[in-house]
PDB file of C-alpha atoms in Angstrom:
ATOM      1  CA  UNK A   3       4.966 -49.899 -42.649  1.00 52.00           C
ATOM      2  CA  UNK A   4       8.205 -49.490 -40.768  1.00 55.00           C
ATOM      3  CA  UNK A   5       8.225 -49.594 -37.027  1.00 55.00           C
ATOM      4  CA  UNK A   6      10.813 -48.241 -34.677  1.00 50.00           C
ATOM      5  CA  UNK A   7      11.659 -49.321 -31.157  1.00 52.00           C
ATOM      6  CA  UNK A   8       8.908 -48.526 -28.609  1.00 52.00           C
ATOM      7  CA  UNK A   9      10.785 -45.640 -27.001  1.00 53.00           C
ATOM      8  CA  UNK A  10      11.274 -43.684 -30.231  1.00 51.00           C
ATOM      9  CA  UNK A  11       8.655 -41.978 -32.362  1.00 52.00           C
ATOM     10  CA  UNK A  12       7.066 -44.228 -34.930  1.00 50.00           C
ATOM     11  CA  UNK A  13       7.378 -43.308 -38.574  1.00 50.00           C
ATOM     12  CA  UNK A  14       4.360 -44.328 -40.587  1.00 51.00           C
ATOM     13  CA  UNK A  15       3.472 -43.727 -44.172  1.00 51.00           C
ATOM     14  CA  UNK A  16       0.348 -41.600 -44.614  1.00 52.00           C
ATOM     15  CA  UNK A  17      -0.752 -40.585 -48.097  1.00 53.00           C
ATOM     16  CA  UNK A  18       2.716 -40.835 -49.526  1.00 50.00           C
ATOM     17  CA  UNK A  19       4.099 -38.529 -46.785  1.00 52.00           C
ATOM     18  CA  UNK A  20       5.939 -39.655 -43.753  1.00 52.00           C
ATOM     19  CA  UNK A  21       4.360 -38.601 -40.427  1.00 52.00           C
ATOM     20  CA  UNK A  22       5.909 -38.766 -37.018  1.00 54.00           C
ATOM     21  CA  UNK A  23       3.734 -40.141 -34.302  1.00 55.00           C
ATOM     22  CA  UNK A  24       4.557 -40.698 -30.662  1.00 52.00           C
ATOM     23  CA  UNK A  25       3.795 -44.095 -29.234  1.00 52.00           C
ATOM     24  CA  UNK A  26       0.577 -44.187 -27.237  1.00 49.00           C
ATOM     25  CA  UNK A  27       2.233 -44.730 -23.866  1.00 51.00           C
ATOM     26  CA  UNK A  28       4.403 -41.596 -24.304  1.00 50.00           C
ATOM     27  CA  UNK A  29       1.395 -39.425 -25.204  1.00 49.00           C
ATOM     28  CA  UNK A  30      -0.486 -40.482 -22.091  1.00 47.00           C
ATOM     29  CA  UNK A  31       2.490 -39.734 -19.828  1.00 47.00           C
ATOM     30  CA  UNK A  32       3.086 -36.293 -21.278  1.00 49.00           C
ATOM     31  CA  UNK A  33      -0.591 -35.390 -20.886  1.00 51.00           C
ATOM     32  CA  UNK A  34      -0.722 -36.015 -17.119  1.00 61.00           C
ATOM     33  CA  UNK A  35       1.732 -33.271 -16.114  1.00 63.00           C
ATOM     34  CA  UNK A  36      -0.068 -30.841 -18.405  1.00 66.00           C
ATOM     35  CA  UNK A  37      -3.379 -31.762 -16.841  1.00 65.00           C
ATOM     36  CA  UNK A  38      -1.987 -31.307 -13.334  1.00 60.00           C
ATOM     37  CA  UNK A  39      -0.483 -27.974 -14.304  1.00 61.00           C
ATOM     38  CA  UNK A  40      -3.826 -26.780 -15.648  1.00 61.00           C
ATOM     39  CA  UNK A  41      -5.628 -27.907 -12.497  1.00 65.00           C
ATOM     40  CA  UNK A  42      -3.049 -26.177 -10.319  1.00 60.00           C
ATOM     41  CA  UNK A  43      -3.346 -22.931 -12.317  1.00 58.00           C
ATOM     42  CA  UNK A  44      -7.121 -23.056 -12.092  1.00 59.00           C
ATOM     43  CA  UNK A  45      -7.053 -23.559  -8.325  1.00 57.00           C
ATOM     44  CA  UNK A  46      -4.469 -20.817  -7.878  1.00 58.00           C
ATOM     45  CA  UNK A  47      -6.507 -18.314  -9.894  1.00 60.00           C
ATOM     46  CA  UNK A  48      -9.672 -19.341  -8.047  1.00 58.00           C
ATOM     47  CA  UNK A  49      -7.948 -18.712  -4.720  1.00 59.00           C
ATOM     48  CA  UNK A  50      -6.850 -15.252  -5.836  1.00 58.00           C
ATOM     49  CA  UNK A  51     -10.338 -14.395  -7.065  1.00 56.00           C
ATOM     50  CA  UNK A  52     -11.988 -15.800  -3.939  1.00 57.00           C
ATOM     51  CA  UNK A  53      -9.600 -13.863  -1.688  1.00 57.00           C
ATOM     52  CA  UNK A  54     -10.418 -10.644  -3.490  1.00 68.00           C
ATOM     53  CA  UNK A  55     -14.123 -11.375  -3.106  1.00 79.00           C
ATOM     54  CA  UNK A  56     -13.706 -11.454   0.680  1.00 86.00           C
ATOM     55  CA  UNK A  57     -12.173  -7.976   0.614  1.00 87.00           C
ATOM     56  CA  UNK A  58     -14.852  -6.714  -1.741  1.00 89.00           C
ATOM     57  CA  UNK A  59     -17.617  -8.081   0.488  1.00 90.00           C
ATOM     58  CA  UNK A  60     -16.210  -6.372   3.588  1.00 91.00           C
ATOM     59  CA  UNK A  61     -15.659  -3.108   1.695  1.00 89.00           C
ATOM     60  CA  UNK A  62     -19.227  -3.269   0.426  1.00 92.00           C
ATOM     61  CA  UNK A  63     -20.519  -3.655   3.995  1.00 91.00           C
ATOM     62  CA  UNK A  64     -18.375  -0.731   5.156  1.00 92.00           C
ATOM     63  CA  UNK A  65     -19.692   1.473   2.350  1.00 91.00           C
ATOM     64  CA  UNK A  66     -23.253   0.350   3.060  1.00 91.00           C
ATOM     65  CA  UNK A  67     -22.995   1.254   6.739  1.00 91.00           C
ATOM     66  CA  UNK A  68     -21.421   4.581   5.838  1.00 91.00           C
ATOM     67  CA  UNK A  69     -24.150   5.429   3.338  1.00 91.00           C
ATOM     68  CA  UNK A  70     -26.918   4.852   5.900  1.00 93.00           C
ATOM     69  CA  UNK A  71     -25.088   6.842   8.578  1.00 91.00           C
ATOM     70  CA  UNK A  72     -23.839   4.065  10.845  1.00 92.00           C
ATOM     71  CA  UNK A  73     -20.149   4.873  11.383  1.00 91.00           C
ATOM     72  CA  UNK A  74     -19.771   2.691  14.499  1.00 92.00           C
ATOM     73  CA  UNK A  75     -20.941  -0.398  12.639  1.00 93.00           C
ATOM     74  CA  UNK A  76     -18.711   0.542   9.728  1.00 93.00           C
ATOM     75  CA  UNK A  77     -15.761   0.880  12.111  1.00 93.00           C
ATOM     76  CA  UNK A  78     -16.354  -2.691  13.318  1.00 93.00           C
ATOM     77  CA  UNK A  79     -16.164  -3.884   9.718  1.00 94.00           C
ATOM     78  CA  UNK A  80     -12.990  -1.832   9.260  1.00 94.00           C
ATOM     79  CA  UNK A  81     -11.475  -3.887  12.088  1.00 93.00           C
ATOM     80  CA  UNK A  82     -12.414  -7.065  10.191  1.00 93.00           C
ATOM     81  CA  UNK A  83     -10.867  -5.713   6.997  1.00 93.00           C
ATOM     82  CA  UNK A  84      -7.694  -4.698   8.794  1.00 93.00           C
ATOM     83  CA  UNK A  85      -7.318  -8.066  10.544  1.00 92.00           C
ATOM     84  CA  UNK A  86      -7.848  -9.983   7.309  1.00 92.00           C
ATOM     85  CA  UNK A  87      -5.411  -7.756   5.416  1.00 91.00           C
ATOM     86  CA  UNK A  88      -2.745  -8.134   8.106  1.00 91.00           C
ATOM     87  CA  UNK A  89      -3.224 -11.895   8.156  1.00 91.00           C
ATOM     88  CA  UNK A  90      -2.903 -12.114   4.362  1.00 89.00           C
ATOM     89  CA  UNK A  91      -0.173  -9.433   4.274  1.00 89.00           C
ATOM     90  CA  UNK A  92      -2.186  -7.510   1.709  1.00 90.00           C
ATOM     91  CA  UNK A  93      -0.657  -4.008   1.729  1.00 91.00           C
ATOM     92  CA  UNK A  94      -3.282  -2.175  -0.371  1.00 92.00           C
ATOM     93  CA  UNK A  95      -6.089  -3.472   1.820  1.00 93.00           C
ATOM     94  CA  UNK A  96      -4.190  -2.507   4.984  1.00 93.00           C
ATOM     95  CA  UNK A  97      -3.861   1.049   3.711  1.00 93.00           C
ATOM     96  CA  UNK A  98      -7.510   1.067   2.699  1.00 93.00           C
ATOM     97  CA  UNK A  99      -8.473  -0.004   6.228  1.00 93.00           C
ATOM     98  CA  UNK A 100      -6.368   2.780   7.743  1.00 94.00           C
ATOM     99  CA  UNK A 101      -8.028   5.385   5.518  1.00 93.00           C
ATOM    100  CA  UNK A 102     -11.474   4.028   6.385  1.00 93.00           C
ATOM    101  CA  UNK A 103     -10.560   4.186  10.083  1.00 94.00           C
ATOM    102  CA  UNK A 104      -9.405   7.792   9.775  1.00 93.00           C
ATOM    103  CA  UNK A 105     -12.675   8.712   8.065  1.00 92.00           C
ATOM    104  CA  UNK A 106     -14.920   7.125  10.668  1.00 92.00           C
ATOM    105  CA  UNK A 107     -12.860   8.394  13.597  1.00 91.00           C
ATOM    106  CA  UNK A 108     -13.390  11.904  12.280  1.00 90.00           C
ATOM    107  CA  UNK A 109     -17.160  11.281  12.420  1.00 88.00           C
ATOM    108  CA  UNK A 110     -17.213   9.745  15.886  1.00 88.00           C
ATOM    109  CA  UNK A 111     -14.661  11.505  18.053  1.00 87.00           C
ATOM    110  CA  UNK A 112     -14.552  15.043  19.319  1.00 86.00           C
ATOM    111  CA  UNK A 113     -10.780  15.425  19.109  1.00 87.00           C
ATOM    112  CA  UNK A 114     -10.563  13.364  15.960  1.00 88.00           C
ATOM    113  CA  UNK A 115      -7.175  14.561  14.714  1.00 89.00           C
ATOM    114  CA  UNK A 116      -5.524  13.672  18.015  1.00 90.00           C
ATOM    115  CA  UNK A 117      -7.087  10.181  17.946  1.00 90.00           C
ATOM    116  CA  UNK A 118      -6.150   9.693  14.282  1.00 92.00           C
ATOM    117  CA  UNK A 119      -2.550  10.767  14.907  1.00 91.00           C
ATOM    118  CA  UNK A 120      -2.233   8.494  17.938  1.00 90.00           C
ATOM    119  CA  UNK A 121      -3.609   5.526  15.996  1.00 92.00           C
ATOM    120  CA  UNK A 122      -1.340   6.215  13.002  1.00 92.00           C
ATOM    121  CA  UNK A 123       1.690   6.278  15.289  1.00 90.00           C
ATOM    122  CA  UNK A 124       0.708   2.847  16.610  1.00 92.00           C
ATOM    123  CA  UNK A 125       0.075   1.506  13.117  1.00 91.00           C
ATOM    124  CA  UNK A 126       3.481   2.694  11.896  1.00 90.00           C
ATOM    125  CA  UNK A 127       5.246   0.785  14.663  1.00 90.00           C
ATOM    126  CA  UNK A 128       3.664  -2.487  13.546  1.00 85.00           C
ATOM    127  CA  UNK A 129       3.763  -1.942   9.784  1.00 86.00           C
ATOM    128  CA  UNK A 130       6.185  -3.451   7.288  1.00 83.00           C
ATOM    129  CA  UNK A 131       7.807  -2.011   4.192  1.00 84.00           C
ATOM    130  CA  UNK A 132       5.100  -1.384   1.672  1.00 84.00           C
ATOM    131  CA  UNK A 133       2.664  -0.018   4.241  1.00 90.00           C
ATOM    132  CA  UNK A 134       5.003   1.958   6.491  1.00 91.00           C
ATOM    133  CA  UNK A 135       6.035   4.695   4.002  1.00 92.00           C
ATOM    134  CA  UNK A 136       2.421   5.403   3.105  1.00 92.00           C
ATOM    135  CA  UNK A 137       1.436   5.608   6.766  1.00 93.00           C
ATOM    136  CA  UNK A 138       4.374   7.938   7.429  1.00 91.00           C
ATOM    137  CA  UNK A 139       3.132  10.218   4.683  1.00 91.00           C
ATOM    138  CA  UNK A 140      -0.390  10.142   6.127  1.00 92.00           C
ATOM    139  CA  UNK A 141       0.956  10.909   9.596  1.00 92.00           C
ATOM    140  CA  UNK A 142       2.950  13.881   8.318  1.00 91.00           C
ATOM    141  CA  UNK A 143      -0.187  15.163   6.607  1.00 91.00           C
ATOM    142  CA  UNK A 144      -2.202  14.745   9.823  1.00 91.00           C
ATOM    143  CA  UNK A 145       0.453  16.629  11.815  1.00 88.00           C
ATOM    144  CA  UNK A 146       0.248  19.438   9.275  1.00 90.00           C
ATOM    145  CA  UNK A 147      -3.555  19.527   9.502  1.00 90.00           C
ATOM    146  CA  UNK A 148      -3.300  19.561  13.286  1.00 89.00           C
ATOM    147  CA  UNK A 149      -0.911  22.504  13.066  1.00 87.00           C
ATOM    148  CA  UNK A 150      -3.268  24.354  10.713  1.00 88.00           C
ATOM    149  CA  UNK A 151      -6.223  23.872  13.084  1.00 86.00           C
ATOM    150  CA  UNK A 152      -4.254  24.871  16.203  1.00 82.00           C
ATOM    151  CA  UNK A 153      -1.979  27.487  14.641  1.00 82.00           C
ATOM    152  CA  UNK A 154      -2.883  30.093  17.255  1.00 80.00           C
ATOM    153  CA  UNK A 155      -1.581  27.788  20.015  1.00 79.00           C
ATOM    154  CA  UNK A 156       1.687  27.023  18.240  1.00 75.00           C
ATOM    155  CA  UNK A 157       2.564  30.683  17.678  1.00 76.00           C
ATOM    156  CA  UNK A 158       2.220  31.391  21.411  1.00 78.00           C
ATOM    157  CA  UNK A 159       4.505  28.556  22.553  1.00 76.00           C
ATOM    158  CA  UNK A 160       8.177  28.986  23.204  1.00 76.00           C
ATOM    159  CA  UNK A 161      10.759  26.656  21.677  1.00 75.00           C
ATOM    160  CA  UNK A 162      11.452  23.541  23.750  1.00 74.00           C
ATOM    161  CA  UNK A 163      14.850  21.881  23.826  1.00 72.00           C
ATOM    162  CA  UNK A 164      13.564  18.346  24.294  1.00 74.00           C
ATOM    163  CA  UNK A 165      10.825  16.882  22.098  1.00 75.00           C
ATOM    164  CA  UNK A 166       7.879  15.777  24.215  1.00 73.00           C
ATOM    165  CA  UNK A 167       6.217  12.432  23.436  1.00 78.00           C
ATOM    166  CA  UNK A 168       2.823  14.166  23.496  1.00 79.00           C
ATOM    167  CA  UNK A 169       2.500  15.977  20.181  1.00 81.00           C
ATOM    168  CA  UNK A 170      -0.180  18.304  21.570  1.00 81.00           C
ATOM    169  CA  UNK A 171       2.566  20.038  23.600  1.00 78.00           C
ATOM    170  CA  UNK A 172       5.013  20.569  20.737  1.00 83.00           C
ATOM    171  CA  UNK A 173       6.123  23.974  19.609  1.00 81.00           C
ATOM    172  CA  UNK A 174       6.089  25.260  16.041  1.00 82.00           C
ATOM    173  CA  UNK A 175       9.655  24.229  15.202  1.00 82.00           C
ATOM    174  CA  UNK A 176       9.157  20.700  16.564  1.00 84.00           C
ATOM    175  CA  UNK A 177       5.996  19.972  14.543  1.00 82.00           C
ATOM    176  CA  UNK A 178       7.542  21.340  11.339  1.00 83.00           C
ATOM    177  CA  UNK A 179      10.681  19.262  11.926  1.00 84.00           C
ATOM    178  CA  UNK A 180       8.612  16.141  12.597  1.00 86.00           C
ATOM    179  CA  UNK A 181       6.582  16.635   9.406  1.00 84.00           C
ATOM    180  CA  UNK A 182       9.759  17.146   7.428  1.00 85.00           C
ATOM    181  CA  UNK A 183      11.407  14.063   8.943  1.00 86.00           C
ATOM    182  CA  UNK A 184       8.380  11.880   8.191  1.00 86.00           C
ATOM    183  CA  UNK A 185       8.312  13.000   4.569  1.00 84.00           C
ATOM    184  CA  UNK A 186      12.048  12.311   4.285  1.00 85.00           C
ATOM    185  CA  UNK A 187      11.550   8.817   5.726  1.00 83.00           C
ATOM    186  CA  UNK A 188       8.709   8.267   3.278  1.00 80.00           C
ATOM    187  CA  UNK A 189      10.941   9.200   0.355  1.00 82.00           C
ATOM    188  CA  UNK A 190      13.887   7.203   1.686  1.00 81.00           C
ATOM    189  CA  UNK A 191      11.860   3.969   1.812  1.00 68.00           C
TER     190      UNK A 191
END
């Protein structure tokens, strides 16, 4: 049997064929990084799965409270979902929390569209890229629904030169322009 230096593969004769075999100390060293890589991948995937389980658990509680007719309790869980999603910068969960909030506000408040619009305006100010365009689209849709519900008031108002900060005082041209601008911003992002 021929042997090579310790740092090179060893050539041995096996059944009249020559086989290459790495020295034992090289095999052990190459296995450790692979083992660490596998452990890291496992922990990373576990963290992703565990993080999603937290969102699923909160969503399950929200749906449970909604199904038994407890919108106030569900709204408290929506706050938990929103805080967790903002902390983790999870855009789909942030949008889900906003939609849940809109739903439960419509159950709880008398002037629900006004409250929803006011909250969406606040959420847009604090939102980043992936969330902001979706919220702008939702806000434009809420403005349009508000116009459809209060159409009789908008047709009786005269055109104002300066846009008021209170959307309940806008005229027809102002609300249509605002809806159009929000949709354009949504498409631009």
